[in-house]
Amino acid sequence: MDVKFQRRLAAEILKCGVERVWLDPNALDEIKEAVTREDVRMLIKRGLIKKKQVKGTSRVRANYLRNQKEKGRRKGPGSRKGKKYARYPRKVRWMKNIRSIRRTLRDLRDSGKIDRHTYRRFYMLAKGGTFKNKNHLLMHMKSEGYIKEE
């Protein structure tokens, strides 16, 4: 059965491509008899002609890979493209570290465990890169007697 004309009309009416037009295979005789746009509109209304859904690209595989990477998989030497500090820049590492140290100093000052002069002294030491991390800072402060050990 040649229903090219009806398919083209339906595509124009449904505002989609010819390939996205679905014709009911059981009603091809009836569809073939439709010669005007009004006839095709009636068939669409009755559900004998429909517009197929757009085919998209599935995200299932991409989501699976992302999920695996979040777990820490697929990050071995064979998967790495950039250099060590391109993947995790020195500046980002510094920012994470210095922010935690400064937050700790701020908390100690606000809770009254250290005075503002001590705060300023250790702030500047931290800025100079004296402390490797928060624990190193606290250990240093306790050993020098700036804060009491609990």
PDB file of C-alpha atoms in Angstrom:
ATOM      1  CA  MET A   1       0.000   0.000   0.000  1.00  0.00           C
ATOM      2  CA  ASP A   2       1.348   3.358  -1.025  1.00  0.00           C
ATOM      3  CA  VAL A   3       0.526   5.942   1.637  1.00  0.00           C
ATOM      4  CA  LYS A   4       3.392   8.371   0.919  1.00  0.00           C
ATOM      5  CA  PHE A   5       1.042  11.276   0.288  1.00  0.00           C
ATOM      6  CA  GLN A   6      -0.904  10.725   3.545  1.00  0.00           C
ATOM      7  CA  ARG A   7       2.358  10.345   5.454  1.00  0.00           C
ATOM      8  CA  ARG A   8       3.653  13.649   4.055  1.00  0.00           C
ATOM      9  CA  LEU A   9       0.407  15.460   4.891  1.00  0.00           C
ATOM     10  CA  ALA A  10       0.429  14.016   8.405  1.00  0.00           C
ATOM     11  CA  ALA A  11       4.048  15.136   8.859  1.00  0.00           C
ATOM     12  CA  GLU A  12       3.111  18.689   7.900  1.00  0.00           C
ATOM     13  CA  ILE A  13       0.076  18.711  10.181  1.00  0.00           C
ATOM     14  CA  LEU A  14       1.947  17.150  13.124  1.00  0.00           C
ATOM     15  CA  LYS A  15       4.954  19.453  12.482  1.00  0.00           C
ATOM     16  CA  CYS A  16       7.508  16.637  12.391  1.00  0.00           C
ATOM     17  CA  GLY A  17       9.555  14.651   9.892  1.00  0.00           C
ATOM     18  CA  VAL A  18       8.068  11.963   7.643  1.00  0.00           C
ATOM     19  CA  GLU A  19       9.979   9.253   9.511  1.00  0.00           C
ATOM     20  CA  ARG A  20       8.323  10.201  12.809  1.00  0.00           C
ATOM     21  CA  VAL A  21       4.804   9.618  11.494  1.00  0.00           C
ATOM     22  CA  TRP A  22       3.263   6.347  12.715  1.00  0.00           C
ATOM     23  CA  LEU A  23       0.451   4.821  10.698  1.00  0.00           C
ATOM     24  CA  ASP A  24      -1.718   2.090  12.195  1.00  0.00           C
ATOM     25  CA  PRO A  25      -0.855  -1.048  10.185  1.00  0.00           C
ATOM     26  CA  ASN A  26      -4.378  -2.442  10.709  1.00  0.00           C
ATOM     27  CA  ALA A  27      -6.036   0.626   9.199  1.00  0.00           C
ATOM     28  CA  LEU A  28      -3.936   1.182   6.074  1.00  0.00           C
ATOM     29  CA  ASP A  29      -6.999   0.819   3.794  1.00  0.00           C
ATOM     30  CA  GLU A  30      -8.794   3.570   5.671  1.00  0.00           C
ATOM     31  CA  ILE A  31      -5.663   5.779   5.717  1.00  0.00           C
ATOM     32  CA  LYS A  32      -5.223   5.339   1.947  1.00  0.00           C
ATOM     33  CA  GLU A  33      -8.717   6.737   1.352  1.00  0.00           C
ATOM     34  CA  ALA A  34      -7.821  10.015   3.106  1.00  0.00           C
ATOM     35  CA  VAL A  35      -7.131  12.506   0.312  1.00  0.00           C
ATOM     36  CA  THR A  36      -7.545  15.887   2.009  1.00  0.00           C
ATOM     37  CA  ARG A  37      -5.836  17.472   4.975  1.00  0.00           C
ATOM     38  CA  GLU A  38      -9.157  17.413   6.807  1.00  0.00           C
ATOM     39  CA  ASP A  39      -9.369  13.635   6.320  1.00  0.00           C
ATOM     40  CA  VAL A  40      -5.837  13.217   7.715  1.00  0.00           C
ATOM     41  CA  ARG A  41      -6.705  15.468  10.693  1.00  0.00           C
ATOM     42  CA  MET A  42      -9.684  13.219  11.473  1.00  0.00           C
ATOM     43  CA  LEU A  43      -7.440  10.117  11.366  1.00  0.00           C
ATOM     44  CA  ILE A  44      -5.018  11.833  13.755  1.00  0.00           C
ATOM     45  CA  LYS A  45      -7.904  12.643  16.070  1.00  0.00           C
ATOM     46  CA  ARG A  46      -9.026   8.996  16.010  1.00  0.00           C
ATOM     47  CA  GLY A  47      -5.493   7.821  16.791  1.00  0.00           C
ATOM     48  CA  LEU A  48      -4.816   5.970  13.546  1.00  0.00           C
ATOM     49  CA  ILE A  49      -1.977   8.370  12.776  1.00  0.00           C
ATOM     50  CA  LYS A  50       0.385   9.482  15.538  1.00  0.00           C
ATOM     51  CA  LYS A  51       3.660  11.283  16.015  1.00  0.00           C
ATOM     52  CA  LYS A  52       6.492   9.038  17.288  1.00  0.00           C
ATOM     53  CA  GLN A  53       8.596  10.224  20.194  1.00  0.00           C
ATOM     54  CA  VAL A  54      11.987  11.745  19.390  1.00  0.00           C
ATOM     55  CA  LYS A  55      14.827   9.285  19.773  1.00  0.00           C
ATOM     56  CA  GLY A  56      17.422  10.617  22.196  1.00  0.00           C
ATOM     57  CA  THR A  57      20.896   9.482  23.153  1.00  0.00           C
ATOM     58  CA  SER A  58      20.761   7.231  26.182  1.00  0.00           C
ATOM     59  CA  ARG A  59      22.604   8.489  29.265  1.00  0.00           C
ATOM     60  CA  VAL A  60      22.666   5.057  30.946  1.00  0.00           C
ATOM     61  CA  ARG A  61      26.285   4.275  30.069  1.00  0.00           C
ATOM     62  CA  ALA A  62      27.461   7.794  30.910  1.00  0.00           C
ATOM     63  CA  ASN A  63      25.646   7.706  34.259  1.00  0.00           C
ATOM     64  CA  TYR A  64      27.161   4.313  35.069  1.00  0.00           C
ATOM     65  CA  LEU A  65      30.688   5.580  34.344  1.00  0.00           C
ATOM     66  CA  ARG A  66      30.133   8.725  36.407  1.00  0.00           C
ATOM     67  CA  ASN A  67      28.826   6.605  39.290  1.00  0.00           C
ATOM     68  CA  GLN A  68      31.902   4.364  39.128  1.00  0.00           C
ATOM     69  CA  LYS A  69      34.233   7.373  39.125  1.00  0.00           C
ATOM     70  CA  GLU A  70      32.429   8.837  42.149  1.00  0.00           C
ATOM     71  CA  LYS A  71      33.193   5.577  43.957  1.00  0.00           C
ATOM     72  CA  GLY A  72      36.868   6.040  43.040  1.00  0.00           C
ATOM     73  CA  ARG A  73      37.028   3.426  40.283  1.00  0.00           C
ATOM     74  CA  ARG A  74      38.544   3.891  36.807  1.00  0.00           C
ATOM     75  CA  LYS A  75      41.170   6.343  38.000  1.00  0.00           C
ATOM     76  CA  GLY A  76      44.282   4.205  37.650  1.00  0.00           C
ATOM     77  CA  PRO A  77      47.417   5.154  35.724  1.00  0.00           C
ATOM     78  CA  GLY A  78      45.948   3.868  32.463  1.00  0.00           C
ATOM     79  CA  SER A  79      43.039   6.311  32.654  1.00  0.00           C
ATOM     80  CA  ARG A  80      45.044   9.417  33.473  1.00  0.00           C
ATOM     81  CA  LYS A  81      45.725  11.959  30.759  1.00  0.00           C
ATOM     82  CA  GLY A  82      46.940  15.057  32.613  1.00  0.00           C
ATOM     83  CA  LYS A  83      49.954  15.431  34.875  1.00  0.00           C
ATOM     84  CA  LYS A  84      49.574  15.131  38.644  1.00  0.00           C
ATOM     85  CA  TYR A  85      49.190  18.858  39.232  1.00  0.00           C
ATOM     86  CA  ALA A  86      46.963  19.345  36.216  1.00  0.00           C
ATOM     87  CA  ARG A  87      44.490  16.900  37.723  1.00  0.00           C
ATOM     88  CA  TYR A  88      44.711  18.372  41.229  1.00  0.00           C
ATOM     89  CA  PRO A  89      46.464  21.757  41.051  1.00  0.00           C
ATOM     90  CA  ARG A  90      48.834  22.892  43.783  1.00  0.00           C
ATOM     91  CA  LYS A  91      46.760  26.030  44.248  1.00  0.00           C
ATOM     92  CA  VAL A  92      43.553  24.057  44.901  1.00  0.00           C
ATOM     93  CA  ARG A  93      45.392  21.914  47.444  1.00  0.00           C
ATOM     94  CA  TRP A  94      46.800  25.039  49.104  1.00  0.00           C
ATOM     95  CA  MET A  95      43.362  26.706  49.235  1.00  0.00           C
ATOM     96  CA  LYS A  96      41.734  23.672  50.877  1.00  0.00           C
ATOM     97  CA  ASN A  97      44.547  23.448  53.410  1.00  0.00           C
ATOM     98  CA  ILE A  98      44.859  27.148  54.293  1.00  0.00           C
ATOM     99  CA  ARG A  99      41.089  27.559  54.617  1.00  0.00           C
ATOM    100  CA  SER A 100      40.844  24.723  57.139  1.00  0.00           C
ATOM    101  CA  ILE A 101      43.809  26.145  59.111  1.00  0.00           C
ATOM    102  CA  ARG A 102      42.360  29.663  59.125  1.00  0.00           C
ATOM    103  CA  ARG A 103      38.938  28.342  60.124  1.00  0.00           C
ATOM    104  CA  THR A 104      40.549  26.528  63.077  1.00  0.00           C
ATOM    105  CA  LEU A 105      42.426  29.676  64.132  1.00  0.00           C
ATOM    106  CA  ARG A 106      39.223  31.715  63.880  1.00  0.00           C
ATOM    107  CA  ASP A 107      37.326  29.190  66.022  1.00  0.00           C
ATOM    108  CA  LEU A 108      40.101  29.174  68.650  1.00  0.00           C
ATOM    109  CA  ARG A 109      40.110  32.970  68.790  1.00  0.00           C
ATOM    110  CA  ASP A 110      36.297  33.268  68.956  1.00  0.00           C
ATOM    111  CA  SER A 111      36.039  30.634  71.692  1.00  0.00           C
ATOM    112  CA  GLY A 112      38.655  32.522  73.725  1.00  0.00           C
ATOM    113  CA  LYS A 113      41.281  29.765  73.734  1.00  0.00           C
ATOM    114  CA  ILE A 114      43.813  32.147  72.142  1.00  0.00           C
ATOM    115  CA  ASP A 115      44.044  35.945  72.180  1.00  0.00           C
ATOM    116  CA  ARG A 116      44.104  38.104  69.069  1.00  0.00           C
ATOM    117  CA  HIS A 117      47.894  38.575  69.139  1.00  0.00           C
ATOM    118  CA  THR A 118      48.466  34.828  69.143  1.00  0.00           C
ATOM    119  CA  TYR A 119      45.847  34.511  66.407  1.00  0.00           C
ATOM    120  CA  ARG A 120      47.668  37.064  64.251  1.00  0.00           C
ATOM    121  CA  ARG A 121      51.058  35.429  64.855  1.00  0.00           C
ATOM    122  CA  PHE A 122      49.864  31.969  63.861  1.00  0.00           C
ATOM    123  CA  TYR A 123      47.825  33.388  60.958  1.00  0.00           C
ATOM    124  CA  MET A 124      50.991  34.833  59.467  1.00  0.00           C
ATOM    125  CA  LEU A 125      52.934  31.611  60.140  1.00  0.00           C
ATOM    126  CA  ALA A 126      50.186  29.681  58.334  1.00  0.00           C
ATOM    127  CA  LYS A 127      50.366  32.118  55.442  1.00  0.00           C
ATOM    128  CA  GLY A 128      54.073  31.430  55.211  1.00  0.00           C
ATOM    129  CA  GLY A 129      53.396  27.707  54.853  1.00  0.00           C
ATOM    130  CA  THR A 130      54.736  26.639  58.251  1.00  0.00           C
ATOM    131  CA  PHE A 131      51.958  24.117  58.911  1.00  0.00           C
ATOM    132  CA  LYS A 132      51.280  21.064  56.779  1.00  0.00           C
ATOM    133  CA  ASN A 133      47.683  20.773  57.961  1.00  0.00           C
ATOM    134  CA  LYS A 134      45.227  21.546  60.762  1.00  0.00           C
ATOM    135  CA  ASN A 135      46.565  18.809  63.048  1.00  0.00           C
ATOM    136  CA  HIS A 136      50.109  20.062  62.587  1.00  0.00           C
ATOM    137  CA  LEU A 137      48.975  23.561  63.620  1.00  0.00           C
ATOM    138  CA  LEU A 138      47.193  22.269  66.751  1.00  0.00           C
ATOM    139  CA  MET A 139      50.139  20.058  67.717  1.00  0.00           C
ATOM    140  CA  HIS A 140      52.498  23.024  67.358  1.00  0.00           C
ATOM    141  CA  MET A 141      50.229  25.291  69.460  1.00  0.00           C
ATOM    142  CA  LYS A 142      49.932  22.681  72.222  1.00  0.00           C
ATOM    143  CA  SER A 143      53.678  21.964  72.336  1.00  0.00           C
ATOM    144  CA  GLU A 144      54.448  25.687  72.604  1.00  0.00           C
ATOM    145  CA  GLY A 145      51.824  26.077  75.352  1.00  0.00           C
ATOM    146  CA  TYR A 146      49.445  28.416  73.551  1.00  0.00           C
ATOM    147  CA  ILE A 147      46.477  26.115  74.176  1.00  0.00           C
ATOM    148  CA  LYS A 148      46.015  23.621  76.985  1.00  0.00           C
ATOM    149  CA  GLU A 149      45.779  19.923  76.178  1.00  0.00           C
ATOM    150  CA  GLU A 150      42.369  18.485  77.044  1.00  0.00           C
TER     151      GLU A 150
END
